Tab-separated table of C-alpha atoms in Angstrom:
chain	number	residue	atom	x	y	z
T	1	MET	CA	38.869	9.064	-53.960
T	2	GLU	CA	35.740	7.482	-52.425
T	3	PRO	CA	34.753	4.084	-53.214
T	4	SER	CA	31.565	3.738	-55.439
T	5	LYS	CA	29.563	2.208	-52.638
T	6	GLN	CA	30.407	5.087	-50.371
T	7	ARG	CA	29.881	7.744	-53.072
T	8	VAL	CA	26.352	6.466	-53.877
T	9	GLY	CA	25.667	6.157	-50.113
T	10	LYS	CA	26.399	9.818	-49.636
T	11	VAL	CA	24.210	10.818	-52.341
T	12	LEU	CA	21.362	8.721	-51.141
T	13	SER	CA	21.712	10.422	-47.713
T	14	HIS	CA	21.847	13.882	-49.472
T	15	GLU	CA	25.449	14.562	-48.572
T	16	ARG	CA	27.924	15.801	-51.008
T	17	PRO	CA	30.312	13.170	-52.541
T	18	ASP	CA	33.715	13.631	-54.023
T	19	ARG	CA	31.946	13.494	-57.445
T	20	PHE	CA	28.518	12.701	-58.606
T	21	PRO	CA	27.807	9.018	-59.229
T	22	VAL	CA	26.864	7.413	-62.456
T	23	ASP	CA	24.590	4.486	-63.401
T	24	PHE	CA	24.618	2.699	-66.835
T	25	GLY	CA	22.827	-0.655	-66.697
T	26	ALA	CA	22.030	-1.276	-63.046
T	27	THR	CA	18.176	-1.592	-63.740
T	28	ALA	CA	15.852	-2.386	-66.631
T	29	VAL	CA	15.188	1.421	-67.003
T	30	THR	CA	18.720	2.717	-66.822
T	31	GLY	CA	20.278	0.504	-69.521
T	32	ILE	CA	21.565	0.583	-73.039
T	33	HIS	CA	20.095	-1.192	-76.125
T	34	CYS	CA	22.173	-4.088	-77.274
T	35	LYS	CA	22.790	-2.493	-80.700
T	36	VAL	CA	24.352	0.522	-78.960
T	37	VAL	CA	26.451	-1.702	-76.549
T	38	GLU	CA	28.008	-3.418	-79.585
T	39	ALA	CA	28.718	0.027	-81.217
T	40	LEU	CA	30.310	1.173	-78.164
T	41	ARG	CA	32.601	-1.851	-77.833
T	42	ASP	CA	33.641	-1.181	-81.542
T	43	HIS	CA	34.229	2.439	-80.746
T	44	TYR	CA	36.632	1.602	-77.841
T	45	GLY	CA	38.361	-1.071	-79.738
T	46	LEU	CA	37.124	-3.962	-77.626
T	47	GLU	CA	36.957	-7.518	-78.692
T	48	ARG	CA	34.048	-8.317	-81.046
T	49	ARG	CA	31.655	-10.829	-79.464
T	50	PRO	CA	27.881	-11.481	-79.007
T	51	VAL	CA	26.327	-9.062	-76.676
T	52	ARG	CA	24.447	-10.688	-73.911
T	53	ILE	CA	20.854	-9.562	-73.557
T	54	VAL	CA	20.054	-8.780	-69.907
T	55	GLU	CA	16.496	-7.588	-70.382
T	56	THR	CA	14.715	-9.254	-73.298
T	57	LEU	CA	11.640	-7.194	-73.551
T	58	GLN	CA	13.510	-3.949	-74.374
T	59	MET	CA	16.563	-5.843	-75.801
T	60	LEU	CA	19.038	-4.407	-73.453
T	61	GLY	CA	22.655	-5.350	-73.779
T	62	GLU	CA	24.973	-6.159	-70.838
T	63	VAL	CA	27.185	-3.312	-69.910
T	64	ASP	CA	30.094	-5.611	-69.332
T	65	GLU	CA	33.147	-4.902	-67.086
T	66	GLU	CA	35.256	-3.502	-69.849
T	67	LEU	CA	32.669	-0.801	-70.597
T	68	LYS	CA	31.959	-0.213	-66.889
T	69	ARG	CA	35.573	0.722	-66.490
T	70	ILE	CA	35.460	3.124	-69.412
T	71	MET	CA	32.290	4.662	-68.110
T	72	HIS	CA	33.412	4.642	-64.433
T	73	VAL	CA	29.989	3.446	-63.332
T	74	ASP	CA	29.088	3.294	-59.639
T	75	CYS	CA	26.179	0.999	-59.571
T	76	GLU	CA	25.754	-2.850	-60.151
T	77	PRO	CA	22.706	-4.740	-60.995
T	78	ALA	CA	21.288	-7.631	-58.853
T	79	ILE	CA	18.500	-9.508	-60.739
T	80	GLY	CA	17.050	-12.894	-60.679
T	81	CYS	CA	17.325	-15.781	-63.098
T	82	ARG	CA	13.990	-15.256	-64.876
T	83	ASP	CA	13.465	-12.749	-67.568
T	84	PHE	CA	10.254	-10.768	-68.561
T	85	PHE	CA	8.799	-13.736	-70.198
T	86	GLY	CA	9.776	-16.163	-67.453
T	87	CYS	CA	12.710	-17.722	-69.385
T	88	ASP	CA	15.823	-18.949	-67.616
T	89	THR	CA	18.685	-16.473	-68.220
T	90	ARG	CA	21.348	-19.004	-67.125
T	91	ARG	CA	21.036	-21.025	-70.246
T	92	LEU	CA	21.954	-18.939	-73.328
T	93	HIS	CA	22.519	-19.494	-76.993
T	94	GLU	CA	23.451	-17.396	-79.870
T	95	GLN	CA	20.722	-15.824	-82.040
T	96	ARG	CA	20.636	-13.404	-84.893
T	97	THR	CA	18.514	-10.387	-84.590
T	98	PRO	CA	16.403	-8.923	-87.536
T	99	TRP	CA	18.897	-5.944	-87.613
T	100	GLY	CA	21.839	-8.342	-88.173
T	101	GLN	CA	23.350	-8.508	-84.780
T	102	THR	CA	24.514	-11.795	-82.987
T	103	VAL	CA	23.347	-11.812	-79.426
T	104	LEU	CA	23.120	-14.087	-76.521
T	105	LEU	CA	19.589	-15.018	-75.314
T	106	PRO	CA	17.961	-17.692	-73.204
T	107	ASP	CA	17.888	-20.867	-75.052
T	108	THR	CA	14.153	-20.953	-75.143
T	109	TYR	CA	14.048	-18.038	-77.641
T	110	ASP	CA	13.971	-18.547	-81.454
T	111	LEU	CA	14.349	-15.335	-83.422
T	112	THR	CA	13.235	-16.919	-86.686
T	113	PRO	CA	10.418	-14.535	-88.186
T	114	ASP	CA	7.246	-15.709	-89.523
T	115	THR	CA	5.827	-14.837	-93.040
T	116	ASP	CA	5.021	-11.386	-91.884
T	117	ARG	CA	8.586	-10.911	-90.502
T	118	ASN	CA	7.293	-10.968	-86.927
T	119	ILE	CA	9.048	-12.864	-84.120
T	120	TRP	CA	6.964	-14.597	-81.454
T	121	ILE	CA	8.014	-15.187	-77.860
T	122	TYR	CA	6.288	-17.783	-75.663
T	123	PRO	CA	6.022	-17.692	-71.838
T	124	ARG	CA	8.892	-19.767	-70.414
T	125	GLY	CA	9.357	-21.095	-73.927
T	126	ASP	CA	6.075	-23.017	-73.733
T	127	ARG	CA	4.903	-23.326	-77.368
T	128	SER	CA	1.867	-25.239	-76.387
T	129	VAL	CA	0.129	-21.952	-75.348
T	130	PRO	CA	-0.356	-18.752	-77.329
T	131	PRO	CA	2.607	-16.443	-77.471
T	132	SER	CA	2.858	-13.703	-74.778
T	133	GLY	CA	5.242	-11.326	-76.775
T	134	VAL	CA	6.200	-10.197	-80.134
T	135	LEU	CA	9.136	-8.543	-81.788
T	136	PRO	CA	7.369	-6.843	-84.650
T	137	ASP	CA	9.040	-6.276	-88.117
T	138	LYS	CA	11.492	-3.384	-88.213
T	139	CYS	CA	11.308	-2.894	-84.357
T	140	TYR	CA	14.240	-2.925	-82.030
T	141	PHE	CA	12.383	-4.240	-78.932
T	142	MET	CA	9.542	-6.588	-77.992
T	143	ASN	CA	5.880	-5.907	-77.123
T	144	ALA	CA	3.772	-7.882	-74.653
T	145	VAL	CA	0.790	-9.707	-76.229
T	146	GLU	CA	-2.584	-9.704	-74.301
T	147	ARG	CA	-4.214	-13.006	-73.859
T	148	CYS	CA	-7.410	-12.125	-72.052
T	149	GLY	CA	-11.096	-12.899	-72.136
T	150	THR	CA	-14.134	-11.029	-70.976
T	151	VAL	CA	-14.052	-9.968	-67.377
T	152	ASP	CA	-16.869	-11.560	-65.249
T	153	ASP	CA	-17.149	-9.384	-62.287
T	154	ALA	CA	-19.324	-11.974	-60.463
T	155	ARG	CA	-16.441	-14.465	-60.607
T	156	LEU	CA	-13.458	-11.991	-60.186
T	157	ASP	CA	-10.949	-13.177	-57.573
T	158	PRO	CA	-7.772	-11.000	-56.768
T	159	GLU	CA	-5.936	-14.334	-56.445
T	160	ASP	CA	-6.108	-14.558	-60.144
T	161	ASN	CA	-3.919	-11.352	-60.547
T	162	LEU	CA	-1.474	-12.653	-57.902
T	163	GLU	CA	-0.049	-15.685	-59.745
T	164	GLU	CA	3.193	-13.963	-60.519
T	165	TYR	CA	3.392	-12.179	-57.080
T	166	GLY	CA	3.682	-14.860	-54.647
T	167	LEU	CA	6.588	-15.889	-52.320
T	168	ILE	CA	9.912	-16.345	-54.148
T	169	GLY	CA	10.639	-19.977	-54.606
T	170	ASP	CA	13.864	-21.417	-53.176
T	171	GLU	CA	15.699	-21.702	-56.519
T	172	ASP	CA	14.698	-18.195	-57.619
T	173	PHE	CA	15.646	-16.978	-54.154
T	174	ALA	CA	19.042	-18.496	-54.514
T	175	CYS	CA	19.443	-16.757	-57.814
T	176	PHE	CA	18.780	-13.385	-56.175
T	177	VAL	CA	21.115	-14.116	-53.283
T	178	SER	CA	23.886	-15.160	-55.702
T	179	ALA	CA	23.298	-12.122	-57.796
T	180	VAL	CA	23.751	-9.748	-54.819
T	181	GLU	CA	26.867	-11.454	-53.735
T	182	ARG	CA	28.431	-11.079	-57.161
T	183	ALA	CA	27.320	-7.370	-57.408
T	184	ALA	CA	28.568	-6.619	-53.871
T	185	ALA	CA	31.970	-8.182	-54.848
T	186	THR	CA	32.548	-5.287	-57.424
T	187	GLY	CA	32.678	-2.712	-54.764
T	188	ARG	CA	29.906	-0.750	-56.470
T	189	ALA	CA	26.505	0.148	-55.007
T	190	VAL	CA	24.226	-2.642	-55.388
T	191	VAL	CA	20.665	-2.205	-56.911
T	192	LEU	CA	18.279	-5.050	-56.375
T	193	SER	CA	15.391	-5.249	-58.863
T	194	TYR	CA	11.912	-6.796	-59.088
T	195	VAL	CA	11.093	-9.048	-56.050
T	196	GLY	CA	7.455	-9.034	-56.620
T	197	THR	CA	6.938	-5.525	-55.347
T	198	ALA	CA	5.445	-3.795	-58.405
T	199	LEU	CA	1.877	-2.430	-57.822
T	200	GLY	CA	-0.211	-2.207	-60.928
T	201	ASP	CA	2.756	-1.976	-63.355
T	202	VAL	CA	1.033	-2.500	-66.746
T	203	ALA	CA	4.206	-4.083	-68.052
T	204	PHE	CA	3.173	-7.167	-66.133
T	205	ILE	CA	-0.660	-6.801	-66.181
T	206	SER	CA	-0.847	-9.098	-69.321
T	207	GLY	CA	1.074	-11.885	-67.427
T	208	PRO	CA	3.877	-12.329	-69.956
T	209	ALA	CA	5.585	-15.183	-67.907
T	210	LEU	CA	2.385	-17.056	-67.376
T	211	SER	CA	1.165	-19.837	-69.577
T	212	ARG	CA	-2.580	-19.200	-69.018
T	213	PRO	CA	-3.060	-15.920	-67.108
T	214	ARG	CA	-6.328	-15.292	-65.244
T	215	GLY	CA	-7.994	-12.240	-63.827
T	216	ILE	CA	-7.738	-8.801	-65.421
T	217	ARG	CA	-5.220	-9.041	-68.191
T	218	SER	CA	-6.088	-6.184	-70.437
T	219	VAL	CA	-4.305	-2.976	-69.976
T	220	SER	CA	-7.390	-0.954	-70.957
T	221	GLU	CA	-9.500	-3.044	-68.582
T	222	TRP	CA	-6.857	-2.553	-65.823
T	223	TYR	CA	-7.078	1.272	-66.087
T	224	MET	CA	-10.832	1.166	-66.193
T	225	SER	CA	-10.785	-1.047	-62.986
T	226	THR	CA	-8.863	1.625	-60.989
T	227	LEU	CA	-12.223	3.623	-61.289
T	228	LEU	CA	-14.779	0.823	-61.562
T	229	ARG	CA	-13.347	-1.773	-59.242
T	230	PRO	CA	-11.363	0.050	-56.563
T	231	ASP	CA	-12.226	-2.591	-53.917
T	232	TYR	CA	-10.716	-5.330	-56.114
T	233	ILE	CA	-7.636	-3.278	-56.520
T	234	HIS	CA	-7.232	-2.618	-52.864
T	235	ARG	CA	-7.649	-6.368	-52.072
T	236	LEU	CA	-5.074	-7.228	-54.767
T	237	PHE	CA	-2.634	-4.678	-53.510
T	238	ASP	CA	-3.077	-5.510	-49.977
T	239	ARG	CA	-2.173	-9.294	-50.686
T	240	GLN	CA	0.597	-8.261	-52.958
T	241	VAL	CA	2.267	-6.060	-50.259
T	242	ASP	CA	1.993	-9.142	-47.894
T	243	TYR	CA	4.039	-11.177	-50.304
T	244	ALA	CA	6.393	-8.405	-50.970
T	245	ILE	CA	7.209	-7.661	-47.217
T	246	ALA	CA	7.783	-11.556	-46.768
T	247	ASN	CA	10.134	-11.576	-49.736
T	248	CYS	CA	12.034	-8.534	-48.580
T	249	GLU	CA	12.228	-9.865	-45.018
T	250	ARG	CA	13.763	-13.064	-46.340
T	251	LEU	CA	16.195	-11.185	-48.592
T	252	TRP	CA	17.232	-8.908	-45.943
T	253	LYS	CA	18.166	-11.803	-43.695
T	254	ALA	CA	20.272	-13.342	-46.532
T	255	VAL	CA	22.011	-10.228	-47.945
T	256	GLY	CA	21.458	-7.323	-45.456
T	257	GLU	CA	23.516	-4.237	-46.209
T	258	LYS	CA	25.115	-5.687	-49.309
T	259	VAL	CA	22.111	-4.182	-51.032
T	260	ASP	CA	22.143	-0.412	-51.252
T	261	VAL	CA	18.980	0.408	-53.389
T	262	ILE	CA	15.798	-1.732	-53.956
T	263	TYR	CA	14.009	-0.875	-57.158
T	264	THR	CA	10.439	-1.800	-56.049
T	265	CYS	CA	8.077	-0.407	-58.647
T	266	GLY	CA	8.043	0.755	-62.214
T	267	THR	CA	4.337	1.704	-62.538
T	268	ASP	CA	3.996	4.760	-64.754
T	269	PHE	CA	1.895	7.596	-63.602
T	270	GLY	CA	2.750	10.277	-66.190
T	271	SER	CA	2.256	10.661	-69.763
T	272	GLN	CA	4.041	13.360	-71.974
T	273	GLU	CA	1.543	15.987	-71.116
T	274	SER	CA	-0.177	14.937	-67.898
T	275	GLN	CA	-0.759	12.192	-65.370
T	276	PHE	CA	-2.688	8.918	-65.898
T	277	CYS	CA	-4.535	9.671	-62.618
T	278	SER	CA	-5.217	12.539	-60.276
T	279	GLU	CA	-3.327	13.077	-57.038
T	280	GLU	CA	-6.554	12.266	-55.125
T	281	THR	CA	-6.815	8.874	-56.891
T	282	PHE	CA	-3.185	8.121	-56.349
T	283	ARG	CA	-3.462	9.040	-52.574
T	284	GLU	CA	-6.646	6.846	-52.145
T	285	LEU	CA	-5.676	3.796	-54.260
T	286	TRP	CA	-1.814	3.478	-54.250
T	287	LEU	CA	-0.381	5.459	-51.419
T	288	PRO	CA	-1.527	3.372	-48.503
T	289	HIS	CA	-0.050	0.286	-49.997
T	290	TYR	CA	3.150	1.922	-51.073
T	291	ARG	CA	3.684	3.343	-47.691
T	292	ARG	CA	2.991	0.025	-45.844
T	293	LEU	CA	5.787	-1.535	-47.959
T	294	ASN	CA	8.159	1.385	-47.866
T	295	ASP	CA	7.703	1.813	-44.091
T	296	TRP	CA	8.553	-1.747	-43.582
T	297	ILE	CA	11.612	-1.515	-45.622
T	298	HIS	CA	12.729	1.751	-43.871
T	299	ARG	CA	12.065	0.270	-40.407
T	300	ASN	CA	13.661	-3.026	-40.931
T	301	THR	CA	16.553	-2.443	-43.499
T	302	THR	CA	19.074	0.082	-44.626
T	303	TRP	CA	17.842	0.033	-48.213
T	304	LYS	CA	16.869	3.074	-50.173
T	305	ILE	CA	13.753	2.702	-52.253
T	306	PHE	CA	13.870	3.428	-56.102
T	307	LYS	CA	10.504	4.556	-57.816
T	308	HIS	CA	10.356	4.679	-61.628
T	309	SER	CA	7.648	6.639	-63.438
T	310	CYS	CA	8.058	8.264	-66.773
T	311	GLY	CA	6.274	11.482	-67.748
T	312	SER	CA	4.858	14.753	-66.329
T	313	MET	CA	5.099	13.918	-62.707
T	314	MET	CA	5.532	17.176	-60.803
T	315	PRO	CA	1.913	17.213	-59.308
T	316	LEU	CA	2.485	13.645	-58.026
T	317	LEU	CA	5.852	14.117	-56.462
T	318	PRO	CA	4.647	15.302	-53.014
T	319	ALA	CA	2.429	12.022	-52.940
T	320	LEU	CA	5.470	9.872	-53.874
T	321	ILE	CA	7.386	11.512	-51.008
T	322	ASP	CA	4.490	10.835	-48.597
T	323	ALA	CA	4.438	7.315	-49.714
T	324	GLY	CA	8.146	6.839	-48.606
T	325	PHE	CA	10.106	6.719	-51.725
T	326	ASP	CA	13.589	7.839	-51.618
T	327	ILE	CA	14.679	7.971	-55.386
T	328	PHE	CA	12.863	9.250	-58.319
T	329	ASN	CA	13.628	8.035	-61.777
T	330	PRO	CA	13.857	8.839	-64.849
T	331	VAL	CA	13.228	12.533	-64.386
T	332	GLN	CA	11.725	12.995	-67.887
T	333	VAL	CA	12.803	16.684	-68.281
T	334	ASN	CA	11.197	17.131	-71.658
T	335	ALA	CA	7.753	16.280	-70.414
T	336	ARG	CA	5.342	19.109	-69.488
T	337	ASN	CA	6.065	20.990	-66.329
T	338	MET	CA	9.219	19.047	-65.580
T	339	ASP	CA	11.661	22.064	-65.344
T	340	PRO	CA	14.960	20.899	-63.857
T	341	HIS	CA	15.378	23.978	-61.750
T	342	GLU	CA	11.885	23.708	-60.201
T	343	LEU	CA	12.270	20.002	-59.550
T	344	LYS	CA	15.608	20.555	-57.769
T	345	ASP	CA	14.407	23.604	-55.856
T	346	ARG	CA	11.111	22.008	-54.690
T	347	PHE	CA	12.078	18.414	-54.093
T	348	GLY	CA	15.895	18.125	-54.132
T	349	ASP	CA	16.189	17.820	-50.308
T	350	ARG	CA	13.663	14.903	-50.134
T	351	LEU	CA	14.197	12.890	-53.370
T	352	VAL	CA	17.338	11.681	-55.125
T	353	PHE	CA	17.029	12.312	-58.795
T	354	TRP	CA	18.363	9.395	-60.844
T	355	GLY	CA	18.437	10.249	-64.628
T	356	GLY	CA	17.852	13.568	-66.171
T	357	ILE	CA	19.690	13.294	-69.542
T	358	ASP	CA	17.173	13.647	-72.393
T	359	THR	CA	16.784	10.537	-74.551
T	360	GLN	CA	13.793	11.746	-76.578
T	361	GLN	CA	15.429	14.602	-78.375
T	362	VAL	CA	18.955	15.533	-77.457
T	363	MET	CA	20.444	11.930	-77.473
T	364	PRO	CA	18.923	10.651	-80.723
T	365	PHE	CA	18.684	13.831	-82.681
T	366	GLY	CA	21.261	16.284	-81.238
T	367	THR	CA	24.954	16.679	-82.297
T	368	PRO	CA	27.727	15.535	-80.058
T	369	ARG	CA	28.317	19.164	-79.033
T	370	GLN	CA	24.621	19.551	-78.131
T	371	VAL	CA	24.778	16.390	-75.957
T	372	ALA	CA	27.918	17.659	-74.088
T	373	ASP	CA	26.252	21.086	-73.478
T	374	HIS	CA	22.961	19.347	-72.355
T	375	VAL	CA	24.957	17.134	-69.819
T	376	ARG	CA	26.773	20.078	-68.338
T	377	ARG	CA	23.635	21.956	-67.744
T	378	GLN	CA	21.797	19.022	-66.187
T	379	VAL	CA	24.745	18.351	-64.028
T	380	ASP	CA	24.925	21.975	-62.918
T	381	ILE	CA	21.262	21.896	-61.766
T	382	PHE	CA	20.826	18.345	-60.420
T	383	GLY	CA	24.211	17.818	-58.999
T	384	GLU	CA	24.195	20.941	-56.818
T	385	GLY	CA	24.564	19.733	-53.187
T	386	GLY	CA	24.285	16.002	-54.000
T	387	GLY	CA	21.071	13.877	-54.349
T	388	PHE	CA	21.726	12.925	-57.971
T	389	VAL	CA	22.787	9.859	-59.837
T	390	LEU	CA	23.401	10.626	-63.458
T	391	ASN	CA	21.709	8.462	-66.090
T	392	THR	CA	19.582	8.986	-69.219
T	393	VAL	CA	15.826	9.413	-69.186
T	394	HIS	CA	15.065	5.741	-69.461
T	395	ASN	CA	17.226	3.472	-71.562
T	396	ILE	CA	19.461	4.521	-74.414
T	397	GLN	CA	17.623	3.407	-77.448
T	398	ALA	CA	18.812	1.628	-80.573
T	399	ASN	CA	18.601	4.783	-82.778
T	400	VAL	CA	20.916	6.926	-80.766
T	401	PRO	CA	24.100	7.496	-82.744
T	402	VAL	CA	27.175	6.007	-81.069
T	403	GLU	CA	29.009	9.342	-81.332
T	404	ASN	CA	26.341	10.914	-79.057
T	405	VAL	CA	26.729	8.234	-76.429
T	406	VAL	CA	30.483	8.655	-76.616
T	407	ALA	CA	29.958	12.460	-76.133
T	408	LEU	CA	27.808	11.722	-73.079
T	409	ILE	CA	30.481	9.325	-71.592
T	410	GLU	CA	33.413	11.626	-72.250
T	411	THR	CA	31.514	14.763	-70.921
T	412	VAL	CA	30.599	13.049	-67.778
T	413	ASN	CA	34.156	11.721	-67.300
T	414	GLU	CA	35.572	15.231	-67.904
T	415	LEU	CA	33.189	16.734	-65.326
T	416	ARG	CA	34.091	14.164	-62.734
T	417	GLY	CA	37.759	14.749	-63.316
T	418	LEU	CA	38.498	11.399	-64.932
């Protein structure tokens, strides 16, 4: 039986492994909601204890070592010590969620609702400034809050949109290195996430970790800027890639081949029915900057590059390949023109597909039998000849019945001969 690191390495090189690898929880887009994590621990008779939140925006729970052994996962996360809102994840305390679950969160969080039953989140816990996030009433995850004024083009400076994308400070750098060391010690493939490399990811446009964000901080204004202010975007991306390369170079010198995959960017280019931009716009605005970063990574490291984009992405996949990405996630098979057979036939020799199990319809609304049948079909298609890491299409959400997640786990284990 191959070690996990070797198994994933073969898949990343488009070689056939002893069995297809599995990821649950190695990134912020391949995780499991804390509510489901607790339900899984209950199902498998594991000790009841507060679930640690590893990604606060989406309220993802830690897939702990006990669950990893049951799931036989092959990938391990390496993330820093600051969460989406800039809070220190090393200092935790217990909090009660609106749905009645006790969880572990950074000690700057207070889940006490206001009179409208909303819970407000502050950047780095700084209550002297307006909140940068909200957990709305009856919601299972948080939303970013925009704090922006009118954009004055005469005074617009790309540096204003670069505050959160500079060189990694020494303390945060030490956290990344420590995370990689811990992850590598597990023997699983290490996935390093978020080192200031995301280009135009709207999740970060509002500056959720900044006390007083400057620049273009409205999502709608940002999308308009890709058409109205392309020179500004080019200048911003150019400086951002300078920082990203410097951060990657420093990390490579510190951790080297202990990292297998680097998750560089989660910018979404696809909607359910189409794309947010044309291939021409992508190639003009994003591709040169992606390629400069990806070329540097390929020339100077052994890391494979993970690109996340939801939605109907078939028309943009050739451009992603030309930009130098190795891995495509989440493979949203229920979006328009995302037929699994066509994806595998056209791009399976050039992209590793990481995902592919439907979380929009099958996982939340299907029966356990339907989940099992779906998993078998997807593995038959995507697993042919390697180039596939099994995961769900984005994170497993709070409304997914635990019996369906169990059906997923047990079918995967059966197909892998475990």
